[in-house]
C-alpha positions in Angstrom: 331.0 59.3 94.2 328.3 56.8 95.9 329.0 53.7 94.8 332.9 55.1 96.4 331.2 56.3 99.4 329.2 52.9 100.2 331.8 50.9 98.8 333.7 52.7 101.7 331.8 52.2 104.7 331.9 48.4 103.7 335.5 48.6 104.1 335.0 50.3 107.2 332.8 47.3 108.3 335.7 45.0 107.6 337.8 47.0 110.1 336.0 47.3 113.1 332.4 45.7 112.7 331.0 48.5 114.7 332.9 51.2 113.3 329.7 52.4 110.5 326.8 52.9 113.0 328.8 54.6 115.0 329.9 56.6 112.3 326.6 57.3 110.7 324.2 57.3 113.8 326.5 60.5 114.5 325.9 62.2 111.1 322.6 61.6 111.5 322.0 63.3 115.0 324.3 65.9 113.5 322.3 66.6 110.5 324.7 65.6 107.3 323.5 62.4 107.0 319.4 62.9 106.5 317.0 60.5 107.4 313.3 62.4 108.6 310.6 60.2 107.6 312.3 57.2 106.4 312.6 53.6 108.2 316.4 54.6 109.3 315.6 57.9 110.9 316.3 56.7 114.2 319.5 56.9 113.5 318.9 61.0 114.4 317.7 59.7 117.9 319.6 61.3 120.4 320.5 58.0 122.5 321.7 56.4 119.1 324.8 57.4 118.5 325.9 57.2 122.4 324.2 53.8 122.1 326.3 53.1 118.9 329.2 54.8 120.0 329.0 52.4 123.6 329.4 49.3 121.4 331.7 50.3 119.1 334.4 51.3 122.5 333.8 48.1 123.3 334.4 46.4 119.7 337.8 48.6 120.0 339.1 47.0 123.5 338.0 43.8 122.7 339.0 44.0 119.1 342.9 43.4 121.5 341.9 40.9 123.4 343.8 37.3 122.8 340.7 35.4 122.5 339.1 37.3 120.3 338.4 34.8 116.9 339.1 36.4 114.2 337.5 38.7 111.9 337.3 35.5 109.5 335.0 33.0 111.2 332.3 32.9 110.1 330.0 34.5 112.5 332.6 37.3 113.0 332.5 37.9 108.9 329.0 38.2 108.7 328.7 40.3 111.3 330.7 42.1 109.1 328.6 41.8 105.6 325.6 43.0 107.8 327.0 46.3 108.7 328.3 47.1 106.4 325.3 46.1 104.3 322.9 48.1 106.3 326.0 51.1 106.1 325.2 51.1 102.1 321.7 50.7 102.7 322.3 54.0 104.7 324.5 55.8 102.5 322.2 54.5 99.9 319.4 55.0 101.1 320.1 58.8 101.8 321.9 59.2 99.0 318.8 57.8 96.5 320.5 54.4 95.7 318.8 51.8 97.5 320.5 48.9 95.2 323.6 50.7 94.9 323.7 51.3 98.9 322.8 47.4 100.0 325.6 45.6 97.1 328.8 48.5 97.6 328.5 48.2 102.0 328.3 44.3 101.6 331.1 43.7 98.5 333.2 46.5 100.6 332.6 44.2 104.2 334.1 41.6 102.2 336.8 43.2 100.7 337.7 44.7 103.8 337.2 42.2 105.5 339.7 40.0 103.9 341.3 42.8 103.2 342.7 44.3 106.5 343.6 41.3 107.7 345.9 39.5 106.0 347.2 44.2 106.0 346.9 43.8 110.1 349.3 40.0 109.6 351.5 41.9 107.6 351.7 45.3 110.4 352.5 42.8 112.8 355.5 41.1 110.8 356.8 44.2 111.0 355.9 45.8 114.4 356.9 42.3 115.7 354.1 42.3 117.4 350.6 42.7 116.9 349.0 45.6 119.4 350.8 48.3 117.1 348.6 46.8 114.1 346.0 46.9 115.7 345.2 50.1 117.0 346.9 51.3 113.4 343.8 49.3 111.9 341.9 51.3 114.4 343.2 54.7 113.2 343.3 53.9 109.9 338.9 52.3 110.1 338.3 56.0 112.6 339.2 58.2 109.3 337.5 56.0 107.0 334.6 55.9 108.3 334.3 59.2 108.9 334.8 59.8 105.2 332.5 57.6 104.2 330.0 59.1 106.6 330.5 63.0 105.7 332.0 63.8 109.4 335.0 64.9 107.1 334.7 66.9 104.0 
């Protein structure tokens, strides 16, 4: 189960870079994830989910701008791997397997980035424009983020 969870949070990062941080900080704040007495306990601080949510909302808006680069360019791809790996570390630490968290989060971020770049392109073809595809991806990222963080199940 932990492998699916960490891989899933990596996929979320491949969809929206900041979404794992949003979901995991809320999960820590609400007591769903127990990070007390770890180096990641700051995620449960009162300010953390609000700061992460502000960054996540900014990303949701910025993603729709026509001049935003592809998620597959090195800086964007790298950022997704970093946040996916971080999300895997958080879940792995809480779940008792840090190595599994690191590997699963990174692998999920790579798969999620490549798959969702392709899927969004296909959805944009079907819809005839990118905005509905982007909004569909937003919803999928939020739902998968809620499930993999433990906030929804």
